[in-house]
């Protein structure tokens, strides 16, 4: 493991262009639960009503039963409320501050990369705290959902409001996909996949493309994923301590 970390640090020392693809695991050490698992927001993947989270957080549930969907938007917001970035978020922002071109493309909707100081973050799944109207172009940032009514309505047109975050059954924001496409086709020196189960093709394809092009790839995740057998370096450990160690070898 140490020799792998040394090799990754050696690559990073000379790397000028980096892409980090991140998922819920990056925020786990900030105390933000992932969706699945016993301690997740949805223990065993189910809501209190016994509905799979993919269904309750879907576009069709939101349209049919917006109060039910909002009940779980509130749960998600309280799971990220008051949480601070951890060493994994900070390592990415420190690398960006070191003059390297660092792009973070995240599936997280918690805004913690930006809180850590990362700039130009690609939010593939949007951001939970930006609230938009389903009828007009009203858009506002809510630092907390505390105090919002059970079904928030637009102050301008009384349309139903929703978070500007991706619901299941919805397409990814086009501008985010275009930006990721631009970055993955730029001359990258290394790609990291951190804290994601890598089940969606848009997060695995930059890694697969990099492998085909001979660009070093690193996965950091305590659990095995779909890309674990493909990447050049695999770190089976939590993101915070791993990235902190790598950064220490690069800057030390
Ligand atoms: P996931 O919940 O399916 O998987 C999380 C992954 O993180 C797992 O592979 C797990 O092994 C790994 N992990 C757990 N602790 C880790 C740690 N300390 N260091 C590194 N890895 C760790 O999440 P996903 O695949 O990223 O995405 C599923 C959906 O969940 C996404 O749509 C995302 O928007 C949403 N989500 C977002 C947040 C957030 O914004 N923080 C939290 C939960 C879920
Ligand atoms: Zn409106």
Coordinates of C-alpha atoms and ligand atoms in Angstrom, one line a residue:
X1 CA 0.0 0.0 0.0
X2 CA 2.8 2.5 1.0
X3 CA 4.6 1.9 -2.3
X4 CA 1.3 2.6 -4.2
X5 CA 0.9 5.8 -2.3
X6 CA 4.4 6.8 -3.1
X7 CA 3.8 6.1 -6.8
X8 CA 0.6 8.1 -6.8
X9 CA 2.5 11.0 -5.0
X10 CA 5.2 10.8 -7.6
X11 CA 2.6 11.1 -10.4
X12 CA 0.9 14.0 -8.6
X13 CA 4.2 15.9 -8.1
X14 CA 4.5 16.4 -11.9
X15 CA 0.8 16.4 -12.7
X16 CA -0.6 19.7 -14.1
X17 CA -4.1 18.6 -15.0
X18 CA -6.2 16.5 -12.6
X19 CA -9.8 15.3 -12.5
X20 CA -11.5 14.1 -9.4
X21 CA -14.8 12.3 -9.7
X22 CA -16.5 12.2 -6.3
X23 CA -19.5 10.6 -4.7
X24 CA -21.2 10.3 -1.3
X25 CA -18.2 8.6 0.2
X26 CA -16.2 11.8 0.1
X27 CA -18.6 13.5 2.5
X28 CA -18.9 10.4 4.8
X29 CA -16.1 11.6 7.0
X30 CA -17.9 14.9 7.4
X31 CA -20.7 13.0 9.0
X32 CA -23.0 13.1 6.0
X33 CA -24.5 9.6 5.6
X34 CA -24.5 7.9 2.3
X35 CA -28.0 6.7 1.0
X36 CA -27.5 3.0 1.4
X37 CA -26.5 0.8 4.3
X38 CA -27.7 0.5 7.9
X39 CA -26.5 4.1 8.9
X40 CA -27.6 5.7 5.6
X41 CA -30.4 8.2 5.3
X42 CA -32.5 5.3 4.1
X43 CA -31.7 2.3 6.2
X44 CA -31.6 -0.7 3.9
X45 CA -32.5 1.6 1.1
X46 CA -36.1 2.1 2.2
X47 CA -38.2 5.0 3.6
X48 CA -40.4 4.8 6.7
X49 CA -43.2 3.9 4.3
X50 CA -41.2 1.0 3.0
X51 CA -40.6 2.7 -0.4
X52 CA -37.2 2.4 -2.1
X53 CA -35.4 5.7 -2.0
X54 CA -35.0 5.7 -5.8
X55 CA -38.8 5.8 -6.0
X56 CA -39.5 8.4 -3.4
X57 CA -36.8 10.7 -4.8
X58 CA -38.1 10.3 -8.4
X59 CA -39.7 12.8 -10.7
X60 CA -42.9 10.9 -10.9
X61 CA -43.3 10.7 -7.0
X62 CA -42.6 14.5 -6.9
X63 CA -45.3 15.2 -9.4
X64 CA -47.8 12.8 -7.9
X65 CA -47.1 13.4 -4.2
X66 CA -45.0 16.4 -3.8
X67 CA -45.5 16.5 0.0
X68 CA -44.1 13.0 0.3
X69 CA -41.0 13.9 -1.8
X70 CA -40.5 17.1 0.3
X71 CA -40.6 15.0 3.5
X72 CA -37.4 13.3 2.2
X73 CA -35.9 16.5 0.8
X74 CA -36.1 17.8 4.4
X75 CA -34.4 14.6 5.7
X76 CA -31.6 15.0 3.1
X77 CA -31.2 18.7 4.1
X78 CA -31.0 17.9 7.8
X79 CA -28.4 15.2 7.0
X80 CA -26.1 17.8 5.5
X81 CA -27.0 20.7 7.9
X82 CA -24.0 22.2 9.7
X83 CA -21.6 19.7 8.2
X84 CA -18.0 20.9 7.5
X85 CA -15.6 19.8 4.7
X86 CA -13.1 17.1 5.7
X87 CA -9.5 16.4 4.7
X88 CA -10.6 14.8 1.4
X89 CA -12.5 17.9 0.2
X90 CA -9.6 20.1 1.5
X91 CA -6.9 18.1 -0.3
X92 CA -8.6 18.7 -3.7
X93 CA -8.8 22.4 -3.0
X94 CA -5.2 22.6 -1.8
X95 CA -4.0 20.9 -5.0
X96 CA -6.0 23.5 -7.0
X97 CA -4.4 26.3 -5.0
X98 CA -1.0 24.9 -5.8
X99 CA -1.3 26.1 -9.3
X100 CA -2.4 22.8 -10.9
X101 CA -5.6 22.7 -13.0
X102 CA -7.9 20.7 -10.8
X103 CA -11.4 19.8 -11.8
X104 CA -13.8 18.2 -9.3
X105 CA -16.9 16.6 -10.8
X106 CA -19.2 15.5 -8.0
X107 CA -22.4 13.5 -7.6
X108 CA -22.9 15.1 -4.2
X109 CA -25.5 17.7 -3.7
X110 CA -24.1 19.0 -0.4
X111 CA -21.9 21.9 -1.6
X112 CA -19.0 20.7 0.6
X113 CA -16.4 20.9 -2.2
X114 CA -17.2 24.6 -2.6
X115 CA -17.1 25.1 1.2
X116 CA -13.6 23.7 1.1
X117 CA -12.6 26.3 -1.4
X118 CA -12.8 24.3 -4.7
X119 CA -13.6 26.4 -7.7
X120 CA -15.4 25.4 -10.9
X121 CA -16.9 22.3 -9.3
X122 CA -19.1 20.4 -11.8
X123 CA -22.3 19.4 -9.9
X124 CA -23.5 16.5 -11.9
X125 CA -26.6 16.1 -9.7
X126 CA -27.2 19.7 -8.9
X127 CA -27.3 21.2 -5.4
X128 CA -30.0 20.5 -2.8
X129 CA -30.0 24.0 -1.3
X130 CA -30.8 25.9 -4.5
X131 CA -34.6 26.0 -4.6
X132 CA -36.4 26.5 -7.9
X133 CA -40.0 27.0 -9.0
X134 CA -41.6 24.4 -11.2
X135 CA -43.6 27.1 -13.0
X136 CA -41.5 30.2 -13.3
X137 CA -37.8 31.2 -13.2
X138 CA -37.8 31.9 -9.4
X139 CA -34.6 30.6 -7.9
X140 CA -33.2 31.1 -4.4
X141 CA -30.4 29.7 -2.1
X142 CA -31.5 28.3 1.3
X143 CA -28.7 27.8 3.7
X144 CA -31.1 25.7 5.7
X145 CA -34.6 24.3 5.1
X146 CA -35.5 25.0 8.7
X147 CA -38.7 27.2 8.8
X148 CA -39.9 26.2 5.3
X149 CA -43.5 24.9 5.1
X150 CA -44.1 21.2 4.4
X151 CA -44.9 22.0 0.8
X152 CA -43.0 25.2 -0.1
X153 CA -44.7 27.4 -2.8
X154 CA -43.3 30.1 -5.0
X155 CA -43.7 33.6 -3.6
X156 CA -44.2 34.9 -7.1
X157 CA -46.6 32.5 -8.8
X158 CA -47.6 30.0 -6.1
X159 CA -46.1 27.2 -8.2
X160 CA -44.6 24.2 -6.2
X161 CA -41.0 24.7 -5.4
X162 CA -38.3 22.0 -5.5
X163 CA -34.6 21.6 -4.9
X164 CA -32.4 22.2 -8.0
X165 CA -31.0 18.7 -7.5
X166 CA -31.5 15.7 -9.9
X167 CA -34.4 13.4 -9.1
X168 CA -34.4 9.8 -10.3
X169 CA -35.8 9.5 -13.9
X170 CA -34.4 13.0 -14.8
X171 CA -31.6 13.8 -17.3
X172 CA -28.4 15.2 -16.1
X173 CA -27.9 19.0 -16.5
X174 CA -26.6 19.4 -20.0
X175 CA -24.0 22.1 -19.1
X176 CA -22.5 19.9 -16.5
X177 CA -22.2 17.0 -18.9
X178 CA -20.7 19.2 -21.6
X179 CA -18.2 20.6 -19.1
X180 CA -17.2 17.0 -17.9
X181 CA -16.8 16.0 -21.6
X182 CA -14.5 19.0 -22.2
X183 CA -12.4 18.1 -19.1
X184 CA -12.1 14.4 -19.9
X185 CA -10.9 15.2 -23.4
X186 CA -8.4 17.7 -22.2
X187 CA -4.9 16.4 -21.6
X188 CA -5.3 15.0 -18.2
X189 CA -2.3 13.7 -16.2
X190 CA -4.3 11.6 -13.7
X191 CA -7.9 10.8 -12.8
X192 CA -9.2 10.0 -9.3
X193 CA -12.5 8.3 -8.5
X194 CA -13.3 8.9 -4.9
X195 CA -16.1 7.6 -2.7
X196 CA -18.5 6.5 -5.4
X197 CA -20.1 3.2 -6.2
X198 CA -19.5 4.0 -9.9
X199 CA -22.8 2.7 -11.1
X200 CA -23.5 5.4 -13.6
X201 CA -21.9 5.4 -17.0
X202 CA -21.1 9.2 -16.9
X203 CA -18.8 8.6 -13.9
X204 CA -17.2 5.5 -15.1
X205 CA -16.6 6.6 -18.7
X206 CA -14.0 9.2 -17.9
X207 CA -12.1 6.5 -16.1
X208 CA -12.4 4.0 -18.9
X209 CA -11.4 6.6 -21.4
X210 CA -8.3 7.4 -19.3
X211 CA -7.4 3.7 -19.1
X212 CA -7.6 3.4 -22.9
X213 CA -5.4 6.4 -23.3
X214 CA -2.8 5.2 -20.8
X215 CA -3.5 7.9 -18.3
X216 CA -3.0 6.9 -14.6
X217 CA -6.3 6.2 -12.7
X218 CA -6.7 6.0 -9.0
X219 CA -9.7 4.7 -7.1
X220 CA -10.2 5.5 -3.4
X221 CA -13.0 3.5 -1.8
X222 CA -13.0 1.1 1.2
X223 CA -15.4 -1.1 -0.8
X224 CA -15.0 -2.7 -4.2
X225 CA -16.8 -1.1 -7.1
X226 CA -17.4 -1.7 -10.8
X227 CA -14.1 -0.1 -11.7
X228 CA -11.9 -1.6 -9.0
X229 CA -10.4 -4.2 -11.3
X230 CA -9.7 -1.7 -14.0
X231 CA -7.9 1.2 -12.4
X232 CA -4.1 1.3 -12.2
X233 CA -4.1 2.1 -8.5
X234 CA -6.7 1.1 -6.0
X235 CA -6.7 2.4 -2.4
X236 CA -9.1 0.4 -0.2
X237 CA -9.3 3.0 2.6
X238 CA -11.3 6.1 3.6
X239 CA -11.0 9.2 1.4
X240 CA -9.9 11.7 4.0
X241 CA -6.9 9.9 5.4
X242 CA -5.8 8.6 2.0
X243 CA -5.8 12.0 0.3
X244 CA -4.2 13.6 3.3
X245 CA -1.3 11.0 3.2
X246 CA -0.9 11.5 -0.6
X247 CA -0.9 15.3 -0.2
X248 CA 1.7 15.1 2.6
X249 CA 4.0 13.1 0.3
X250 CA 3.5 15.6 -2.6
X251 CA 4.0 18.7 -0.5
X252 CA 6.4 17.3 2.1
Ligands
LIG1 P1 -23.6 5.8 -2.6 O1 -24.2 6.2 -1.4 O2 -24.2 4.9 -3.5 O3 -22.1 5.2 -2.3 C1 -21.2 5.7 -1.5 C2 -19.8 5.1 -1.8 O4 -18.9 5.7 -0.9 C3 -19.8 3.6 -1.6 O5 -19.1 3.0 -2.6 C4 -18.9 3.4 -0.3 O6 -18.1 2.3 -0.3 C5 -18.1 4.7 -0.4 N1 -17.6 5.2 0.9 C6 -18.2 5.2 2.1 N2 -17.4 5.8 3.1 C7 -16.3 6.2 2.4 C8 -15.1 6.9 2.8 N3 -14.9 7.3 4.0 N4 -14.2 7.2 1.8 C9 -14.3 6.8 0.6 N5 -15.4 6.1 0.1 C10 -16.4 5.8 1.0 O7 -23.2 7.1 -3.4 P2 -22.9 7.5 -4.9 O8 -22.6 6.3 -5.7 O9 -21.9 8.6 -4.8 O10 -24.2 8.2 -5.4 C11 -25.5 7.8 -5.2 C12 -26.4 9.0 -5.1 O11 -26.4 9.4 -3.8 C13 -26.0 10.2 -5.9 O12 -27.0 10.5 -6.7 C14 -25.7 11.3 -4.9 O13 -26.3 12.5 -5.4 C15 -26.5 10.9 -3.7 N6 -26.0 11.2 -2.4 C16 -25.4 12.4 -2.1 C17 -24.9 12.7 -0.8 C18 -24.2 14.0 -0.6 O14 -24.4 15.0 -1.3 N7 -23.3 14.1 0.4 C19 -25.1 11.8 0.2 C20 -25.7 10.6 -0.1 C21 -26.2 10.3 -1.4
LIG2 ZN1 -42.9 30.6 -9.5

